[in-house]
């Protein structure tokens, strides 16, 4: 997960007073960064859906935000490993 791109998503959403992170904010981010693939777009939306409360609580502190992203990635990996064991 690209921490800088996620941070920019939160930043652009807040700066533009966008009503929604996943659709409106993401559309603004993709306009600024057309290189974002559909897979990356989906992954970011799904990640913010799972970990949005933690990310929002950490924003705008970049260090806290990076730590929240790292925690979310670790939780997702653990959940994936658990699902594979079942």
PDB file of C-alpha atoms in Angstrom, residues 17-60:
ATOM      1  CA  UNK A  17     -14.059  19.742   1.330  1.00  0.00           C
ATOM      2  CA  UNK A  18     -15.165  16.694  -0.644  1.00  0.00           C
ATOM      3  CA  UNK A  19     -18.182  14.900   0.800  1.00  0.00           C
ATOM      4  CA  UNK A  20     -16.778  11.423   0.232  1.00  0.00           C
ATOM      5  CA  UNK A  21     -13.293   9.938   0.332  1.00  0.00           C
ATOM      6  CA  UNK A  22     -13.851   6.765  -1.693  1.00  0.00           C
ATOM      7  CA  UNK A  23     -15.627   8.232  -4.702  1.00  0.00           C
ATOM      8  CA  UNK A  24     -15.217  12.012  -4.872  1.00  0.00           C
ATOM      9  CA  UNK A  25     -11.799  12.170  -3.214  1.00  0.00           C
ATOM     10  CA  UNK A  26     -10.542   9.236  -5.265  1.00  0.00           C
ATOM     11  CA  UNK A  27     -11.793  10.856  -8.473  1.00  0.00           C
ATOM     12  CA  UNK A  28      -9.855  14.018  -7.610  1.00  0.00           C
ATOM     13  CA  UNK A  29      -6.746  11.996  -6.832  1.00  0.00           C
ATOM     14  CA  UNK A  30      -7.016  10.057 -10.102  1.00  0.00           C
ATOM     15  CA  UNK A  31      -7.393  13.329 -12.000  1.00  0.00           C
ATOM     16  CA  UNK A  32      -4.140  14.530 -10.435  1.00  0.00           C
ATOM     17  CA  UNK A  33      -2.444  11.127 -10.852  1.00  0.00           C
ATOM     18  CA  UNK A  34      -3.769   9.451 -14.012  1.00  0.00           C
ATOM     19  CA  UNK A  35      -1.100   6.765 -13.631  1.00  0.00           C
ATOM     20  CA  UNK A  36      -3.142   5.145 -10.829  1.00  0.00           C
ATOM     21  CA  UNK A  37      -4.412   1.856 -12.200  1.00  0.00           C
ATOM     22  CA  UNK A  38      -7.909   0.486 -11.606  1.00  0.00           C
ATOM     23  CA  UNK A  39      -6.384  -2.206  -9.371  1.00  0.00           C
ATOM     24  CA  UNK A  40      -4.582   0.414  -7.269  1.00  0.00           C
ATOM     25  CA  UNK A  41      -7.769   2.496  -7.105  1.00  0.00           C
ATOM     26  CA  UNK A  42      -9.762  -0.503  -5.896  1.00  0.00           C
ATOM     27  CA  UNK A  43      -7.078  -1.541  -3.409  1.00  0.00           C
ATOM     28  CA  UNK A  44      -6.957   1.954  -1.911  1.00  0.00           C
ATOM     29  CA  UNK A  45     -10.744   2.167  -1.631  1.00  0.00           C
ATOM     30  CA  UNK A  46     -10.951  -1.264  -0.017  1.00  0.00           C
ATOM     31  CA  UNK A  47      -8.079  -0.455   2.356  1.00  0.00           C
ATOM     32  CA  UNK A  48      -9.680   2.820   3.449  1.00  0.00           C
ATOM     33  CA  UNK A  49     -12.955   0.967   3.874  1.00  0.00           C
ATOM     34  CA  UNK A  50     -11.347  -1.499   6.274  1.00  0.00           C
ATOM     35  CA  UNK A  51      -9.053   0.937   8.101  1.00  0.00           C
ATOM     36  CA  UNK A  52     -10.664   4.330   7.549  1.00  0.00           C
ATOM     37  CA  UNK A  53     -11.334   5.123  11.205  1.00  0.00           C
ATOM     38  CA  UNK A  54      -7.712   4.569  12.169  1.00  0.00           C
ATOM     39  CA  UNK A  55      -6.427   6.493   9.155  1.00  0.00           C
ATOM     40  CA  UNK A  56      -8.779   9.415   9.778  1.00  0.00           C
ATOM     41  CA  UNK A  57      -7.778   9.550  13.450  1.00  0.00           C
ATOM     42  CA  UNK A  58      -4.091   9.687  12.472  1.00  0.00           C
ATOM     43  CA  UNK A  59      -4.498  12.315   9.726  1.00  0.00           C
ATOM     44  CA  UNK A  60      -2.901  14.904   9.306  1.00  0.00           C
TER      45      UNK A  60
END
